[in-house]
XYZ file of C-alpha atoms in Angstrom:
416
model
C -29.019 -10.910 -12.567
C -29.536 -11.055 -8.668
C -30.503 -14.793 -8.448
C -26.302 -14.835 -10.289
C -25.160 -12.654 -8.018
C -26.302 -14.154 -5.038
C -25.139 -17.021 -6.168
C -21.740 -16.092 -6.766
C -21.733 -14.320 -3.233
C -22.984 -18.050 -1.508
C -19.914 -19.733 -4.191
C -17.477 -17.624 -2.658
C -18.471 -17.874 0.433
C -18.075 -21.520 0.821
C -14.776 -21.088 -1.088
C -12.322 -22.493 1.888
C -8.625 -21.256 2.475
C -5.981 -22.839 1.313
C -4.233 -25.950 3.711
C -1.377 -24.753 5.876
C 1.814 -25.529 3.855
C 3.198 -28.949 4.457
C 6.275 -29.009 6.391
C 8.908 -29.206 3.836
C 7.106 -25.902 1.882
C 6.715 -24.109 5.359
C 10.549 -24.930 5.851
C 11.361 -23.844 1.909
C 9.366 -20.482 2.829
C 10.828 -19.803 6.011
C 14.543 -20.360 4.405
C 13.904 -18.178 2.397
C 12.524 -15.675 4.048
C 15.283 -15.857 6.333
C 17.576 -14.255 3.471
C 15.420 -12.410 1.583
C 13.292 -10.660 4.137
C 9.755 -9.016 3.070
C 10.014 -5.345 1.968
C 6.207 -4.352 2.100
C 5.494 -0.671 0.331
C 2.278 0.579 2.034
C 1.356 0.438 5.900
C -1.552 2.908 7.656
C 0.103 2.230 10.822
C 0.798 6.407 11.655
C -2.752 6.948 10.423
C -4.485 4.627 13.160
C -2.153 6.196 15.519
C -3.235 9.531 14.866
C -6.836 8.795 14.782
C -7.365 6.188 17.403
C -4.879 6.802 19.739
C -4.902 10.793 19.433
C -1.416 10.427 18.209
C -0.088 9.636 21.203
C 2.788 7.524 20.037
C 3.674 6.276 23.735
C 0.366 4.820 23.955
C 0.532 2.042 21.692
C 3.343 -0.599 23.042
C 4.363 -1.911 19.270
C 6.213 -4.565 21.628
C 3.220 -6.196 22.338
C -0.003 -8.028 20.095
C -1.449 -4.835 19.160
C -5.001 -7.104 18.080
C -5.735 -7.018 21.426
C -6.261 -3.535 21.851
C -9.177 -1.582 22.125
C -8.597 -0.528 19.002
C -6.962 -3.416 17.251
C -4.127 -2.930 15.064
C -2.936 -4.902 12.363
C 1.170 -4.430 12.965
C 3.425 -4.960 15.588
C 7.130 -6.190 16.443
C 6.337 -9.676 17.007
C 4.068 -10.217 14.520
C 6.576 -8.365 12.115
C 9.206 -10.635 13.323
C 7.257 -13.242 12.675
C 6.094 -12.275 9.042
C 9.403 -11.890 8.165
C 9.328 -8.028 7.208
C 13.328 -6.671 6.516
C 12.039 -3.331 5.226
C 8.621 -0.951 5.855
C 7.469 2.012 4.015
C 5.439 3.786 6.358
C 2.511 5.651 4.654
C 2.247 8.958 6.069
C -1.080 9.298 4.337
C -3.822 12.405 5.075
C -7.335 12.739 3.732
C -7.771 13.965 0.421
C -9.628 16.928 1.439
C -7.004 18.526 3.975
C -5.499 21.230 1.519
C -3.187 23.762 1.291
C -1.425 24.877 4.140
C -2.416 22.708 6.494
C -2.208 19.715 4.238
C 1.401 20.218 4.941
C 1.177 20.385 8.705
C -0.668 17.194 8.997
C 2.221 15.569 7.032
C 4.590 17.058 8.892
C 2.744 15.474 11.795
C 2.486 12.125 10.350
C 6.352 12.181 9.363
C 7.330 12.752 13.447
C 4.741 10.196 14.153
C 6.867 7.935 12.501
C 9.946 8.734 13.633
C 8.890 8.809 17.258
C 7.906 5.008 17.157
C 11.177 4.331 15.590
C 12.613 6.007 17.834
C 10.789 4.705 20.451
C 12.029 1.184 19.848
C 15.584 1.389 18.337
C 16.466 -2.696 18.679
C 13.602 -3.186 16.121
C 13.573 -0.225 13.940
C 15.913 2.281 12.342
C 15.390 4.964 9.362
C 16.793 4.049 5.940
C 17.001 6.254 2.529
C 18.293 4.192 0.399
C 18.795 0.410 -0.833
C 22.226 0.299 0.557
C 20.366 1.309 3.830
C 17.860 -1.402 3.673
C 20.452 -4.199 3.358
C 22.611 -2.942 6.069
C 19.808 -2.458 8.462
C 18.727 -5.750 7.709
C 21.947 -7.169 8.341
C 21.537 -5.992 11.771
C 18.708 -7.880 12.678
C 16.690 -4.592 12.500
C 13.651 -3.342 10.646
C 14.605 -0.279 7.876
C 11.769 2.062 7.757
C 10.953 4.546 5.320
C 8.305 6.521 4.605
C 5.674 7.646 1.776
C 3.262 10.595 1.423
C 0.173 9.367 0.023
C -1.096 12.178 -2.318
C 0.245 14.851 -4.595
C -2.246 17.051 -2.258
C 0.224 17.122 0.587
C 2.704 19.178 -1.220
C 0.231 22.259 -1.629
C 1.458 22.650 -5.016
C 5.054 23.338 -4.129
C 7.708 21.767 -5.499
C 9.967 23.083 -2.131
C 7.569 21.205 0.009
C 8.532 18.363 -1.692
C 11.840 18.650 -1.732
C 11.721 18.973 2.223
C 9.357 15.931 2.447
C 12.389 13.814 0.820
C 15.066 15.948 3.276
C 13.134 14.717 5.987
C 13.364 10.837 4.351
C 10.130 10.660 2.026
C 10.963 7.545 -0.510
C 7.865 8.153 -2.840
C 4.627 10.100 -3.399
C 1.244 8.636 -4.700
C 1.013 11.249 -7.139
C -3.156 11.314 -6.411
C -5.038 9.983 -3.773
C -9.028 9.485 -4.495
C -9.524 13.384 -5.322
C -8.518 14.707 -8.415
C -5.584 17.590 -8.880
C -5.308 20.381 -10.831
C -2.213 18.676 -11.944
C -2.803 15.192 -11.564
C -6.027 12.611 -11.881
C -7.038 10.278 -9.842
C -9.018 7.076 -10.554
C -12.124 7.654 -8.800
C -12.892 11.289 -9.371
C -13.753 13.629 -12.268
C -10.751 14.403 -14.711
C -9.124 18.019 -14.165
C -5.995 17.890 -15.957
C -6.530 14.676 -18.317
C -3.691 13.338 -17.396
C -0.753 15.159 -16.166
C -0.964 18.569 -16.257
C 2.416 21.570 -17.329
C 2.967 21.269 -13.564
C 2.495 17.631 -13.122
C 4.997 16.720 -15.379
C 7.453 18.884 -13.325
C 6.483 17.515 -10.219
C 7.319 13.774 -12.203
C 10.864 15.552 -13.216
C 11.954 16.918 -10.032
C 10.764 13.218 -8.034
C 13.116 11.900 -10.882
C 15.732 14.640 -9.973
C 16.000 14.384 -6.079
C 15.910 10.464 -6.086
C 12.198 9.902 -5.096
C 10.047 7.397 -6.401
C 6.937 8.079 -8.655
C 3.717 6.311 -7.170
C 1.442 5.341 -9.734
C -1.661 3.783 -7.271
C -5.167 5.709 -6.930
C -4.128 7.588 -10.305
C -6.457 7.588 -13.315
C -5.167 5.712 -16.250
C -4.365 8.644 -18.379
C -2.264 9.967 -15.278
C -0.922 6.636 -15.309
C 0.127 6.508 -19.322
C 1.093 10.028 -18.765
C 3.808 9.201 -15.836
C 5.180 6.566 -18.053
C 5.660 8.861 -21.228
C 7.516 11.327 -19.091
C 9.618 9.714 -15.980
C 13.021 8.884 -16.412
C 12.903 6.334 -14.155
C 11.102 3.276 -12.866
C 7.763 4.010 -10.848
C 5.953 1.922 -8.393
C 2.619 1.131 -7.332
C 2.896 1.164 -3.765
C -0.720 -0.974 -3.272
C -2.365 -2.028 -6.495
C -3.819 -4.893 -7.819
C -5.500 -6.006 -11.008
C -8.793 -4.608 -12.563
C -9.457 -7.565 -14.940
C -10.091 -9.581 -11.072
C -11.518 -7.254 -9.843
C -13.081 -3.825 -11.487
C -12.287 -1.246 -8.716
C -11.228 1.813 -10.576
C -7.824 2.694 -8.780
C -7.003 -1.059 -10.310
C -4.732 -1.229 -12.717
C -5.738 -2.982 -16.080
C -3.687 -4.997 -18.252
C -2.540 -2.877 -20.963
C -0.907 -0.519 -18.248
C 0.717 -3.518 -16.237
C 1.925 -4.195 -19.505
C 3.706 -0.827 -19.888
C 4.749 -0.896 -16.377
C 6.403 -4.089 -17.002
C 8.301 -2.180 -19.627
C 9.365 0.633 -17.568
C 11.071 -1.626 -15.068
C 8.382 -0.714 -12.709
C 7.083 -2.310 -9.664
C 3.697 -3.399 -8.746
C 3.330 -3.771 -5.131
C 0.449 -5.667 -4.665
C -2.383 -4.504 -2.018
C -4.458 -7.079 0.562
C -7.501 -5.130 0.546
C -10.644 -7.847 0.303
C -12.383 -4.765 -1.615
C -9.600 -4.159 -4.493
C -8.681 -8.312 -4.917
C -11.740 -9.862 -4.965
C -15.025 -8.830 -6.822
C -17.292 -10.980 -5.342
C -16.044 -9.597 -1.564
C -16.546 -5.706 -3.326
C -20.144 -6.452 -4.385
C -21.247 -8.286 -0.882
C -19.681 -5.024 0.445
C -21.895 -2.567 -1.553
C -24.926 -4.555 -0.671
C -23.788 -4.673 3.161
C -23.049 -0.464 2.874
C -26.775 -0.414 0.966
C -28.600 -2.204 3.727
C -26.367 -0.570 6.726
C -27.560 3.297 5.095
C -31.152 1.874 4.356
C -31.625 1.328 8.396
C -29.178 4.316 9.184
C -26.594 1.744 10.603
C -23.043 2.129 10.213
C -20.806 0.180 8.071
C -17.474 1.612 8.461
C -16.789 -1.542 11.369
C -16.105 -4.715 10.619
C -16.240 -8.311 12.769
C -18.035 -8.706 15.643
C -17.856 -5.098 16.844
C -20.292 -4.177 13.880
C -23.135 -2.479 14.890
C -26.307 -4.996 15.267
C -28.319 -4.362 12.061
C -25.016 -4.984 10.107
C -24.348 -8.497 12.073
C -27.645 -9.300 11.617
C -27.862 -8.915 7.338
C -24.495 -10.681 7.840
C -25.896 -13.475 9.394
C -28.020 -14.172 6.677
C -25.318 -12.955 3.687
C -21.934 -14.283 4.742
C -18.718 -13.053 4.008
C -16.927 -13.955 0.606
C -13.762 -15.752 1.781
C -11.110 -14.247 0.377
C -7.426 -15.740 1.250
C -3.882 -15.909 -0.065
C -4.690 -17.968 -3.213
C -6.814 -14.739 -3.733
C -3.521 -12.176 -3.366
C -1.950 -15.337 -5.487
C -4.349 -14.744 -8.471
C -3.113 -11.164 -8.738
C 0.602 -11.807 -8.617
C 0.398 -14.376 -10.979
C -1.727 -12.101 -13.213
C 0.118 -9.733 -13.174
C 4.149 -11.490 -13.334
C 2.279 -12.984 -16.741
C 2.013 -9.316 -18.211
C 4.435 -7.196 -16.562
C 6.945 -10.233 -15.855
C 8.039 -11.239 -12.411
C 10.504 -8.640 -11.969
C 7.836 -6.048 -11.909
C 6.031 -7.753 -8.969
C 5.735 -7.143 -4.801
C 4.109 -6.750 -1.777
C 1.996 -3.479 -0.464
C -0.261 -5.072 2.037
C -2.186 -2.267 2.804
C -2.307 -3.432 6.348
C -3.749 -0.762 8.942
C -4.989 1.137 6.025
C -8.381 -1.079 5.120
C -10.575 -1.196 7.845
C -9.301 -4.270 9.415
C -10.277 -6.856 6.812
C -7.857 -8.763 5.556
C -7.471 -12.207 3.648
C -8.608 -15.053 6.010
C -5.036 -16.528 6.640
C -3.446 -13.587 6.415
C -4.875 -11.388 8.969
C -1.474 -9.366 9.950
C 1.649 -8.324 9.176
C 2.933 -12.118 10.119
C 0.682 -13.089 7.573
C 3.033 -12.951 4.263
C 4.608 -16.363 4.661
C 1.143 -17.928 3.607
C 1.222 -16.433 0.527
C 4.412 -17.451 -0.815
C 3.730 -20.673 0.540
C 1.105 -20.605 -1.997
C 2.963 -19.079 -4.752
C 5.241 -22.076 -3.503
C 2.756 -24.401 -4.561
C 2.203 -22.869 -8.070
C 5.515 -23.422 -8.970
C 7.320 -20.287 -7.958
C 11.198 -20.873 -8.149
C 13.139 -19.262 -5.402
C 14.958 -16.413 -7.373
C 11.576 -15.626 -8.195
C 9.863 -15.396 -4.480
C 13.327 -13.821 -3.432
C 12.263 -10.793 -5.898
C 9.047 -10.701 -5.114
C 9.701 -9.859 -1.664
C 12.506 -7.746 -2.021
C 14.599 -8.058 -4.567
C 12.674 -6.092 -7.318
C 12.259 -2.762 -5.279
C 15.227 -3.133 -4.330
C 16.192 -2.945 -8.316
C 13.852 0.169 -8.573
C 15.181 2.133 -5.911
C 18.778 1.521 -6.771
C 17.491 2.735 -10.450
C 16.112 5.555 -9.193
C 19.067 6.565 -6.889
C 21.421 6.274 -10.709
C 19.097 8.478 -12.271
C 19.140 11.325 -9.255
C 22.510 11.039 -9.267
C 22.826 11.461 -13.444
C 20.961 14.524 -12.530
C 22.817 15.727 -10.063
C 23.832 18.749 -12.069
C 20.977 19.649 -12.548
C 19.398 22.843 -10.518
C 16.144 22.302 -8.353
C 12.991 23.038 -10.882
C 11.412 25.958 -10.019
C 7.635 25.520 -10.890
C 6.220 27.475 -13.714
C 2.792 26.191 -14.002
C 1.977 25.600 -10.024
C -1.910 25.709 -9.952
């Protein structure tokens, strides 16, 4: 079993990236691009601000190549320009174990974190709410932002707080994030609720209610099967990818892309070398097992790894992992949930700075559909894929908050 391993570690390894896209594909991708600019659901960019830079907004010059900082980033202006991103949703993520009260404070501080480097460069960025918003900031030559809270933690059990959360121009809420709720499970944590709990199914029904969008990534699959039995409306995985690729837990398998498919749901898929390719998750195990075995630390990656790591490295390279990689999952899953239930949520800031090989930023996206290109990927179908199908879920969840617009706020009768 290790001599296969190994040897699937050295196969991957060797595995090169895929050629730069002949001229007439890197013209077809940039065309299109052009008109149907890249909506991408999930970037850690307020995170690494908070944590790195000591939130100090005015400290990070998103004008510039943020790689080049001391603490390199994986998003700026240029290279967003250059990727060809129309719309962001921020991630105004916490940890999972910052609770109650001050869960909410460290939101709140993530949300102005935001908005203070949008507002900080107003000829690239601007706030949006709704589709409508997206396509009209677009049009401007701008970049719409919006935001998600990443965890059904961050409320505090209140279904007021999340109400406020959407005031203040939330689009969705990862319902879990690796902990486990009294309401809600999450994929790589004990059960609590074994599924959706009384109050988890209200939270589902008031997201449905006030417009917001149900995030279905880092839930367990009963959560998962749960959401779809109960929403009203289409949900999204901000950053998933496929389990039957790769067996992460917080992946999603088939039978459940399946039903999302059904739903009219959105998977957003996530650039993470951990959660898209299996033979880049085990070499990472056996590089955390050998960093803890010296007392090393893993948590850096590239050349500013600490010795011991770049020296096991040296001798047990890297699984390549590239585009044709973030192409597998697509593909996989536009074959069971269809490709109108397919997009992008890089991930990017958000995974340690790894990254597929050719895709190493948030100018990165044109290399994948220059390889979807290459599989045979029609237009109308790469036009969805980057925005055209959350576009169709958010519009579908605007219709349904406004069928329910008669409806009072839900007052919470099972809140944990």
């Amino acid at each position: 079993m290790l001599m296969c391993s190994l040897l699937m570690l050295a196969q991957a390894a060797a595995t090169p990236a895929p050629p730069p896209a002949d001229p007439a594909t890197a013209a077809r991708i940039e065309k299109l691009l052009t008109a149907n600019p890249v909506i991408d659901g999930h970037n850690d960019l307020p995170w690494e601000i908070r944590t790195k830079y000591a939130a100090k907004v005015e400290s990070v010059d998103l004008t510039k190549d943020t790689s080049k900082l001391p603490f390199p980033l994986q998003t700026d202006i240029p290279r967003l320009r250059k990727g060809h991103v129309g719309a962001q949703f921020w991630s105004v993520w916490i940890t999972a174990d910052n609770l109650g009260p001050r869960a909410v404070e460290m939101t709140l501080e993530e949300i102005d974190i935001v908005k203070r480097f949008v507002a900080a460069n107003p000829g690239a960025f601007e706030m949006a709410g709704t589709a409508a918003d997206i396509r009209r900031i677009e049009k401007a030559g701008k970049i719409a932002s919006l935001m998600g809270v990443e965890g059904g933690h961050q409320i505090d059990g209140r279904l007021s707080v999340l109400r406020r959360y959407h005031d203040l121009g939330v689009r969705y809420m990862t319902l879990t994030h690796t902990l486990s709720l009294p309401w809600a499970d999450a994929s790589t944590d004990d059960p609590r609720s074994g599924g959706l709990s009384a109050f988890g199914k209200q939270v589902v029904a008031e997201m449905n209610r006030i417009g917001m969008m149900v995030d279905i990534s880092h839930v367990s699959d009963a959560t998962l099967a749960a959401v779809l039995e109960v929403t009203k409306a289409p949900v999204i995985a901000s950053h998933s990818v496929v389990r039957a690729l790769d067996n992460a837990p917080r992946n999603i398998p088939d039978e459940l892309l399946t039903a999302i498919g059904k739903n009219g749901g959105v998977v957003m898929v996530n650039f993470y070398p951990s959660f898209v390719s299996q033979a880049w998750r085990d070499w990472d195990k056996a590089r955390s097992d050998y960093a803890k075995s010296v007392g090393a630390s893993a948590e850096v990656y590239g050349p500013n790894a600490t010795a011991p790591v770049l020296a096991w490295e040296a001798t047990h390279p890297e699984p390549i992992v590239t585009s044709a990689t973030i192409a597998d999952h697509v593909d996989h899953i536009a074959k069971l949930a269809g490709k109108a239930s397919v997009g992008i949520g890089s991930d990017y800031d958000g995974i340690n700075g790894t990254s597929p090989r050719d895709m190493t930023g948030v100018d990165g996206y044109p290399a994948l559909f220059a390889e979807l290109a290459r599989r045979g990927w029609s237009d109308a179908d790469l036009a969805g894929l980057a925005r055209g199908n959350i576009l169709r879920v958010m519009e579908k969840v605007e219709a349904v908050a406004k069928s329910m617009v008669g409806m009072p706020p839900i007052d919470a009768t099972d809140r944990p």
